[in-house]
XYZ file of C-alpha atoms in Angstrom:
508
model
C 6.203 -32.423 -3.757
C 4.373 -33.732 -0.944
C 2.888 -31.299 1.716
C 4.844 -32.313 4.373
C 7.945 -31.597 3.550
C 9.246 -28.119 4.279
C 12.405 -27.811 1.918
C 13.404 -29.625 -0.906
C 16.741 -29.281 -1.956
C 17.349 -31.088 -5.634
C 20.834 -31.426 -8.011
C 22.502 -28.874 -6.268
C 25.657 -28.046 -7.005
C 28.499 -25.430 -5.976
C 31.648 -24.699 -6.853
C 34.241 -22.446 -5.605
C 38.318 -21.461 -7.705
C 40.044 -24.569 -7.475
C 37.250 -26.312 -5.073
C 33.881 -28.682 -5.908
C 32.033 -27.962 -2.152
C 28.708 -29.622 -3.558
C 28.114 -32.845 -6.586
C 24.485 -33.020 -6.999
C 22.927 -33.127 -3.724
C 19.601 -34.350 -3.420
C 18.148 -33.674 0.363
C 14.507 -32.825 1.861
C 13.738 -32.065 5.299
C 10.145 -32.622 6.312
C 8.192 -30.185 8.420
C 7.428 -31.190 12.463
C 11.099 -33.044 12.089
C 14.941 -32.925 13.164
C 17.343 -33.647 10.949
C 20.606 -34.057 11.810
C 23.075 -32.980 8.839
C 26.417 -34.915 9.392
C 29.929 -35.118 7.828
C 33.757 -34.439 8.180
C 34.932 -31.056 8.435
C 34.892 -29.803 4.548
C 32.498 -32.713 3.466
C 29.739 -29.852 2.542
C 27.610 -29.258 5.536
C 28.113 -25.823 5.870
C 27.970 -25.034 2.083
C 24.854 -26.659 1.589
C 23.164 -24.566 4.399
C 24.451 -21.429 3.513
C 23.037 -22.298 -0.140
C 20.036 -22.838 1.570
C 19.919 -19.730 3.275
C 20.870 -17.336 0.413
C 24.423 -16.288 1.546
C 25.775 -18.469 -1.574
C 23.617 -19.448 -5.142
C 24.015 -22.621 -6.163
C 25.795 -23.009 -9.963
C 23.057 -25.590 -10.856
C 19.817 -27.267 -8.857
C 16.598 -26.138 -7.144
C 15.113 -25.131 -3.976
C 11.503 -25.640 -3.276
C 10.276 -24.354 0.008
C 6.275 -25.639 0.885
C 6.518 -26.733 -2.596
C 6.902 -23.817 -4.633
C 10.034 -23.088 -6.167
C 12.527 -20.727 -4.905
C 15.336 -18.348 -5.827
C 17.220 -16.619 -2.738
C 19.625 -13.890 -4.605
C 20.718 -13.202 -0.835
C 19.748 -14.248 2.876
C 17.150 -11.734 3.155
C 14.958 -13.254 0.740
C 15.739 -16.796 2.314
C 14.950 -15.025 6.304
C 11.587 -13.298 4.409
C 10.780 -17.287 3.005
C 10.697 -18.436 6.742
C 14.665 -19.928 7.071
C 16.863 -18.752 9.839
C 20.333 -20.227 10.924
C 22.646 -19.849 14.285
C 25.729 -19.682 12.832
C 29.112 -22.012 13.996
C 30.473 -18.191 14.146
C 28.815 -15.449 15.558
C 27.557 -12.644 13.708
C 27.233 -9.942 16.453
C 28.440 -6.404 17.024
C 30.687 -7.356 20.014
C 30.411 -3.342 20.869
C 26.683 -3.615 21.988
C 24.552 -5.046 24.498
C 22.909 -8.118 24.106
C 19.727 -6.213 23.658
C 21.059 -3.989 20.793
C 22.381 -7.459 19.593
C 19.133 -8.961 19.330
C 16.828 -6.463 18.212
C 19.685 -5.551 15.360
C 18.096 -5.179 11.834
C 14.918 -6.862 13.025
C 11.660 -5.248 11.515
C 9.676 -5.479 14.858
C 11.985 -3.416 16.773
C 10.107 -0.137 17.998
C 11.669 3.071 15.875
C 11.673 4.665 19.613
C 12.432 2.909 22.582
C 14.156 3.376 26.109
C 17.371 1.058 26.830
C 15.277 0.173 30.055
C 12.267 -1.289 27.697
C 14.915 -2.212 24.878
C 16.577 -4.205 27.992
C 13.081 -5.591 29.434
C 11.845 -6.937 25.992
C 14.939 -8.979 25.266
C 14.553 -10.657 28.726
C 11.605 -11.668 27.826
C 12.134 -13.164 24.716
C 15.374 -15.254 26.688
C 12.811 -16.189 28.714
C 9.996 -17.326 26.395
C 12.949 -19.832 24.858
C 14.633 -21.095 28.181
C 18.114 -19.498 27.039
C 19.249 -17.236 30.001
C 20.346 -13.872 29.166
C 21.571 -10.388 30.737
C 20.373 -7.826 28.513
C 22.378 -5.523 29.521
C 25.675 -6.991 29.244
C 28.496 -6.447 26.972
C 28.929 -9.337 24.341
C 32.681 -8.807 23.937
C 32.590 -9.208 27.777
C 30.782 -12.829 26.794
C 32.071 -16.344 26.988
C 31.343 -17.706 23.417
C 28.906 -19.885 25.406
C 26.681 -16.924 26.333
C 27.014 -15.534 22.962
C 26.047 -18.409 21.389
C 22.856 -18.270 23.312
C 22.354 -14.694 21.976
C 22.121 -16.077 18.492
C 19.743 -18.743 19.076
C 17.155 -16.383 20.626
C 17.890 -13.706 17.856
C 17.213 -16.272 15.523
C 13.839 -17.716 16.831
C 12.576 -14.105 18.325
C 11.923 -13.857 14.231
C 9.209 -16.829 14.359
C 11.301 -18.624 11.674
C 9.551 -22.118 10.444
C 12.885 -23.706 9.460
C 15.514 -23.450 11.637
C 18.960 -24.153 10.827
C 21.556 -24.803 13.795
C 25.303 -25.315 13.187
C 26.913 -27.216 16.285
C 24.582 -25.185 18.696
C 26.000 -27.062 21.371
C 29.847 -27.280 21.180
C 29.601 -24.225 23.928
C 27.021 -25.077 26.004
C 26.947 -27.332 29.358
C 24.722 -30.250 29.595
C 22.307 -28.415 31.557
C 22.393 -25.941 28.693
C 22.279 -28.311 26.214
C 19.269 -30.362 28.366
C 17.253 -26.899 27.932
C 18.238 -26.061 24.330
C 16.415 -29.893 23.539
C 13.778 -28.777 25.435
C 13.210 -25.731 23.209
C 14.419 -27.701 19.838
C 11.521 -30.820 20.848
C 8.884 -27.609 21.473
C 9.265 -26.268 18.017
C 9.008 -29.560 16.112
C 5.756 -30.545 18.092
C 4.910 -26.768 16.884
C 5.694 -28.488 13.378
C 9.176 -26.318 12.685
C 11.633 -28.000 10.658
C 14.955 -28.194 12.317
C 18.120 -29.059 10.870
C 20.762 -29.608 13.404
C 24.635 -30.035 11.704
C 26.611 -31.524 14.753
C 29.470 -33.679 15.381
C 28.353 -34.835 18.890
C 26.786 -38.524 17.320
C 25.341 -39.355 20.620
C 23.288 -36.270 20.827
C 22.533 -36.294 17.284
C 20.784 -39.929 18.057
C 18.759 -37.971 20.881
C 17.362 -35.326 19.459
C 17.089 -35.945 15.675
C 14.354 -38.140 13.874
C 16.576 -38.296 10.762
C 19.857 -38.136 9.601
C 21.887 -37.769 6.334
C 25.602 -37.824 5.896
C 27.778 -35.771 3.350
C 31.191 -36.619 2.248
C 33.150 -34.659 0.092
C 30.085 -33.178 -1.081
C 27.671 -35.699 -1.997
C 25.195 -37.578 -0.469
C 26.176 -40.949 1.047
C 23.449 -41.920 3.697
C 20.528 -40.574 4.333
C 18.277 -43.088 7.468
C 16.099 -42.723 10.400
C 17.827 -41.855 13.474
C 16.410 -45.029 15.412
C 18.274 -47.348 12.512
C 21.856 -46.028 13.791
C 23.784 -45.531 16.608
C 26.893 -43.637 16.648
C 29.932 -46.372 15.329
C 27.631 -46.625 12.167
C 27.502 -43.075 11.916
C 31.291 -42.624 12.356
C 31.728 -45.037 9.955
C 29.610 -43.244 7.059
C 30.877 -40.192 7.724
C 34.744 -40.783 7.090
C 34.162 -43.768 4.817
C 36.315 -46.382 7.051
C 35.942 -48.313 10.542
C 36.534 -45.900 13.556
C 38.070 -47.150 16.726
C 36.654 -45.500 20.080
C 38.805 -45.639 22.508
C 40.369 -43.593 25.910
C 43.544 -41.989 25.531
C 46.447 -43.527 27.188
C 48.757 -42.384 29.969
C 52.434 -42.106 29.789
C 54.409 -44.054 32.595
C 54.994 -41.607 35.931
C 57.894 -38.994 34.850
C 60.167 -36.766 36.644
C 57.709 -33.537 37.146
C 58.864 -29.609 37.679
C 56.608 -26.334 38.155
C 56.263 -24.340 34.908
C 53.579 -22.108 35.483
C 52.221 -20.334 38.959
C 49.521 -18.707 39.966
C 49.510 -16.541 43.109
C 47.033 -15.378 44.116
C 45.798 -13.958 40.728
C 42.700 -11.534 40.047
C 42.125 -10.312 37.229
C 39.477 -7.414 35.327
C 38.002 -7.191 32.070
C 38.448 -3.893 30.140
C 34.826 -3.541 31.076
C 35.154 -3.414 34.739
C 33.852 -6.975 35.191
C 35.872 -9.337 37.338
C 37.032 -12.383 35.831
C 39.714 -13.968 37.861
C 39.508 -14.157 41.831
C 42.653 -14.846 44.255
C 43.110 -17.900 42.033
C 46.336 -19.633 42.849
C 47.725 -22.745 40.784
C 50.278 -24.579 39.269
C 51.125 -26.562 35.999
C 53.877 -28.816 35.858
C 56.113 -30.318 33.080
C 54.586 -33.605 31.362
C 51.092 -32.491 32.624
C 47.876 -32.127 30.911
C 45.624 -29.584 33.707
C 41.992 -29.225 32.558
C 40.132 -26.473 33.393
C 35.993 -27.523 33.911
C 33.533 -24.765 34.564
C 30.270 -23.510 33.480
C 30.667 -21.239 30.393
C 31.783 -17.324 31.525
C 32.956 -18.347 35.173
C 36.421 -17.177 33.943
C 37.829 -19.770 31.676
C 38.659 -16.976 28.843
C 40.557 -14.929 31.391
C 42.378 -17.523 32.893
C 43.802 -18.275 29.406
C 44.259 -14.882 28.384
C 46.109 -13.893 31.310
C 48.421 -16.769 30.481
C 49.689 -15.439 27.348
C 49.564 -11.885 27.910
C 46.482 -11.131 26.163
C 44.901 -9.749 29.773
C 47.370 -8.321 32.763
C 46.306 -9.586 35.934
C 44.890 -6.682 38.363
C 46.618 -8.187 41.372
C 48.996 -11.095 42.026
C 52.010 -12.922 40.438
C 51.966 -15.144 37.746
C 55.538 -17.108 35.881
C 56.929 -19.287 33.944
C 59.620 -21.463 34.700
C 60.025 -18.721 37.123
C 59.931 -15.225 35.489
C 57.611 -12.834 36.472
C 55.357 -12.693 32.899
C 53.133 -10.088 34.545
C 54.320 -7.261 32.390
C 55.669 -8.834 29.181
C 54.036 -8.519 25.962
C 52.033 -11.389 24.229
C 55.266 -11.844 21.692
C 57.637 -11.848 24.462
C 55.481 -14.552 26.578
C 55.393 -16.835 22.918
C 59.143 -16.857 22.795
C 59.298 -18.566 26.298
C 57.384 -21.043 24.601
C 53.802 -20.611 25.061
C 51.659 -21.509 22.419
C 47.725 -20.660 22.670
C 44.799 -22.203 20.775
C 42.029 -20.017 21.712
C 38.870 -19.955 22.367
C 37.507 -17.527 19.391
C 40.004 -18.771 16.492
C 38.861 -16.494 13.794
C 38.759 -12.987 16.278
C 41.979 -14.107 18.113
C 43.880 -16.411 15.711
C 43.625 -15.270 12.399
C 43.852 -12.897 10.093
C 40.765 -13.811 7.828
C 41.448 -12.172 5.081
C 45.636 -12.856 4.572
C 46.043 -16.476 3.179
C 46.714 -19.504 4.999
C 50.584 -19.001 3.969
C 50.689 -15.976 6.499
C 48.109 -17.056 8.985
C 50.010 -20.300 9.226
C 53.927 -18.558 10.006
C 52.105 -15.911 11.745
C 54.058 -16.387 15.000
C 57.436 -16.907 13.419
C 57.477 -14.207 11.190
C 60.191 -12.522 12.693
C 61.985 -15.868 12.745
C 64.505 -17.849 10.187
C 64.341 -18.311 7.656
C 61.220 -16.792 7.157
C 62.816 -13.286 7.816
C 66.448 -12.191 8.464
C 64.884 -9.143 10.646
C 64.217 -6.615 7.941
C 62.813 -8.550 5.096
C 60.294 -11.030 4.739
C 60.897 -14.312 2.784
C 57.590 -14.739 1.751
C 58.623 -17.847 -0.576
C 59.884 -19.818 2.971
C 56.387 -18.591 4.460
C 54.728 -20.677 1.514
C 57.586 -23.717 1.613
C 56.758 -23.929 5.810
C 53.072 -23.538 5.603
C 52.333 -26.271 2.911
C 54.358 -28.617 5.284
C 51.936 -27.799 7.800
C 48.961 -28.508 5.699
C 50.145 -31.636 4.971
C 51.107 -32.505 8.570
C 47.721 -31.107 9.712
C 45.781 -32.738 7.279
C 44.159 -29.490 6.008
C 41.769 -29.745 3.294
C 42.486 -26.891 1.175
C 43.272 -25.963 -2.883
C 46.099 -24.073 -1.993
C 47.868 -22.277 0.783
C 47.326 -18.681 -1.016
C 43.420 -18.528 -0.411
C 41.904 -16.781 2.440
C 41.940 -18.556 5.480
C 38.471 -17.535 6.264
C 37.132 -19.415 3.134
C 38.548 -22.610 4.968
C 36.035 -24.743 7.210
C 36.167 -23.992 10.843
C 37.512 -28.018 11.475
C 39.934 -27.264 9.044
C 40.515 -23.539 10.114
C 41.135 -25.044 13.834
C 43.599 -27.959 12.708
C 45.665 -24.961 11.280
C 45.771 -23.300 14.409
C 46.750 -26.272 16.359
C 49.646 -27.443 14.137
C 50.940 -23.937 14.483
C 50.509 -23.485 18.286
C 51.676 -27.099 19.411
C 54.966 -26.594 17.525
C 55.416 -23.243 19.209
C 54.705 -24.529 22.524
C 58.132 -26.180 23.848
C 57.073 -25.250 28.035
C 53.062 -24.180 27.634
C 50.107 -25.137 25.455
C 46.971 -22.779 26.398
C 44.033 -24.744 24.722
C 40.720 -23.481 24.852
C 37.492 -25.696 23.418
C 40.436 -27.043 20.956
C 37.814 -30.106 19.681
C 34.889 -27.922 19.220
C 33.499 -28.121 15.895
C 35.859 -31.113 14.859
C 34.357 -33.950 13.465
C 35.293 -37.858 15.024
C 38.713 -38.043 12.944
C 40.130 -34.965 13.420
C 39.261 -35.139 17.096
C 41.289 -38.159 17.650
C 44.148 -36.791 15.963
C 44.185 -33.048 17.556
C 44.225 -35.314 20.681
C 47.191 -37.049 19.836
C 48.871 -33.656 19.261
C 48.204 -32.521 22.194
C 48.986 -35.815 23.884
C 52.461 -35.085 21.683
C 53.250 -31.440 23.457
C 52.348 -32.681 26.927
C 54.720 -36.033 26.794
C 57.601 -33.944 25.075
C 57.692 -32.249 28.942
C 55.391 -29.011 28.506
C 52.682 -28.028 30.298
C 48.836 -27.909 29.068
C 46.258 -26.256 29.946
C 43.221 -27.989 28.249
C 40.004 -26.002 28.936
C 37.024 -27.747 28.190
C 33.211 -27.994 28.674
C 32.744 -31.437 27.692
C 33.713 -33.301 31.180
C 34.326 -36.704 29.336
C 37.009 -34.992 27.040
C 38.248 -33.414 30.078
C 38.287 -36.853 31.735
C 39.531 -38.975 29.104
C 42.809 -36.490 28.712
C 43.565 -34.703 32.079
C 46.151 -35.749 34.585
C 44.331 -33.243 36.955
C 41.697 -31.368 37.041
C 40.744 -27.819 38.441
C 37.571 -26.281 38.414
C 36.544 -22.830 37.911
C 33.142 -20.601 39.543
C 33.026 -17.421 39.252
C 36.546 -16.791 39.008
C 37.557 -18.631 41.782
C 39.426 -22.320 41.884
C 36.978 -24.362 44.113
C 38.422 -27.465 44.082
C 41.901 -29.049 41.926
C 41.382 -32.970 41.742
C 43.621 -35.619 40.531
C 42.016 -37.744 37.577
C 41.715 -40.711 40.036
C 39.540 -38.707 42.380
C 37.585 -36.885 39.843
C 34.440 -38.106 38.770
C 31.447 -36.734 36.450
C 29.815 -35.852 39.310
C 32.088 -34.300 41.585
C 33.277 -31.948 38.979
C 29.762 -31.317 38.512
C 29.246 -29.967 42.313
C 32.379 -28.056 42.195
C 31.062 -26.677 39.096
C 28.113 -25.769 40.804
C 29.780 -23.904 43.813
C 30.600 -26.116 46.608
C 34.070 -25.422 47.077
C 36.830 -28.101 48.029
C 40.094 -27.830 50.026
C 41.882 -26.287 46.496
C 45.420 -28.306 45.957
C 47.452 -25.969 43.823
């Protein structure tokens, strides 16, 4: 094996009841690189990585790491052999600090230490990697964007030499994702390997040196980055041409107010204000996105929406009625569906099957129950139609949803809320994680709910998605509304500025 290549992955293989994940993939990442790991949701990515990092054993194949040979039997061995990886999902005890999150099962942390020099040594190792963080801060009281940043520090605080990042940026804004670059190009001129699994092509082309594509587990490309740009790469990745293009408008319709704001405030259990005197409107045939930097209230705004978080102050309704004081399942039979931003804590059930996660908000409904019993043999019937219309890639509907890719995980959740949502669809991040297919047709979906005469709310952090769908667009800073533009005022850089503070004359 030649010495400068950091991992060599040969023949591997894995399979799973019912599923082949990986068919003999041959890979190597070299060291002082980044290599961009690509492919549709389910196509392997993750597999291979967490094979790589000792969470699953391959069934047949080799890992060489520096070139010798090596055997992880679980991810401590693979952590102690110099591999890290920042999850797509978080792994952190949403009950502590960030400081407690970070120094969590790490060897260096002092047997005895203050929370004031616990606190103090975490902000300096945010510091040391350009990731902002407040130490003492509550990380269920975090956007995922902030706790997304907690896992990228935890990860390289541990001086790992190959580090593995799984669509580090779907939370982050571009100044965010400008400084995470910044930290990624430090640490290969420090000659660390990274390996960086994204669907964003265009920022795959910036930062990575090399590229290889999976597809339904095997390799099927594997270039330099400067030989493609991102059509080629679309095209590789679901095996057929891929047409770019903006989403289109329906003609001017008739319009009506579904759902009010007045001047809304709302806390977190915490004590932490998230909402501000916000006041706003969503009408019928309307998509509304919602731009902001991550944790300037974009989770509470949705929340408070479907009942998940009462407002402190202020009126909110639907069609009219006061929703203040319902109850999540009472504010879902108006017709509010919500894709949210943390599918898996929020959406799921991880461990009941797709079948149940996928009637989970029409259980109570015919003729999956006739209000005492549960027709579980209607549940399966209904949720393999959804598969199918969803397009999820899965052996059967009885598995564990959690076992389920996160693209193919958030299709699931999509298919269920849209058909739920006849007056509201509450959709937060709803195309993070999805690869270039299933992006264009969650949009259609979506495009499908809003032309049918419901409302959306489509909260984003990419501006161009936010752009490319929105009829309007408001913009959130620290719980406030500073400005509401219509898509032919808003621009890339407007938003930006409101984003940034400077308030506008808000049009609710």
């Amino acid at each position: 094996m030649p010495s400068d290549l950091a991992i060599e992955m040969r023949n591997i293989s894995k399979t799973f009841p019912g599923v082949k994940a990986l068919s003999d993939v041959n890979v190597s990442f070299g060291k002082g690189e980044i290599h961009a790991l690509l492919g549709e949701n389910g196509a392997g990515k993750s597999t291979l990585m967490n094979v790589l990092t000792g969470i699953y054993q391959q069934n047949v194949g080799s890992i060489a790491v520096n070139g010798e040979a090596m055997e992880f039997r679980n991810a401590s061995d693979a952590i102690k052999a110099g591999i890290g990886m920042v999850h797509q999902h978080f792994k952190l005890v949403n009950t502590f600090t960030v400081a407690q999150n970070l120094h969590l099962g790490w060897d260096e942390a002092p047997r005895y230490i203050t929370h004031q020099k616990l606190n103090l040594r975490a902000k300096a190792m945010s510091e040391e990697f350009g990731l902002e963080l407040d130490p003492w801060a509550i990380v269920d009281d975090l956007s995922a964007g902030e706790q997304q940043r907690i896992e990228i520090v935890r990860v390289l605080a541990r001086g790992t030499q190959v580090l593995i990042v799984d669509e580090p940026t779907a939370v982050l804004t571009p100044t965010e994702v400008d400084s995470l670059f910044k930290v990624l190009r430090a640490l290969r001129e420090a000659g660390r390997t990274i390996i960086f699994i994204s669907h964003k092509l265009d920022e795959v082309l910036d930062i990575s040196d090399r590229v290889t594509i999976l597809r339904r587990g095997k390799v099927v490309a594997s270039h330099d980055s400067a030989e493609m740009d991102t059509r080629k790469l679309a095209n590789l990745m679901v095996g057929r041409e891929v047409i770019f293009e903006r989403m289109s408008r329906t003609d001017p319709v008739e319009q009506s107010e579904i759902v009010k704001f007045e001047n809304v405030s709302a806390i977190y259990p915490s004590g932490a204000r998230a909402l501000k005197n916000v006041n706003l409107s969503v009408r019928s045939h309307e998509i509304l996105g919602i731009a902001g930097v991550a944790g300037n209230g974009q989770r509470a705004l949705s929340e408070v929406i479907s009942g998940m978080l009462r407002p402190s102050e202020g009126r909110i309704t639907i069609d009219g009625q006061d929703i203040a004081n319902l109850q999540t399942a009472n504010i879902t039979n108006l017709g509010v569906g919500h894709i949210p931003e943390d599918r898996l804590r929020t959406g799921f059930a991880g461990d009941l099957p797709v079948s149940t996660n996928a009637v989970l908000r029409k259980y109570k409904d015919g003729p999956i129950s006739n209000g005492v019993w549960f027709n579980n043999h209607q549940a399966v019937a209904m949720s393999q139609d959804m598969v199918v219309q969803a397009e999820v890639a899965t052996p059967d509907v009885h598995v564990p949803i959690r076992k389920l890719s996160g693209g193919n995980q958030q299709r699931l959740i999509a298919k269920r809320e849209c058909d739920i949502a006849g007056r509201v669809l509450i959709s937060v991040y709803p195309m993070r994680g999805l690869d270039v297919g299933a992006i264009s047709r969650l949009r259609e979906m979506i495009m499908r709910v809003r032309d049918s005469g419901a409302a959306v709310v489509l909260i984003s952090e990419e501006l161009e998605e936010l752009l490319e769908m929105s009829d309007r667009i408001a913009v959130l800073n620290h719980g406030k509304i500073v400005g509401t533009l219509s898509i032919e005022e808003a621009t890339m850089e407007r938003i930006g500025l409101l984003m940034g503070g400077e308030e506008l004359e808000v049009v609710c």
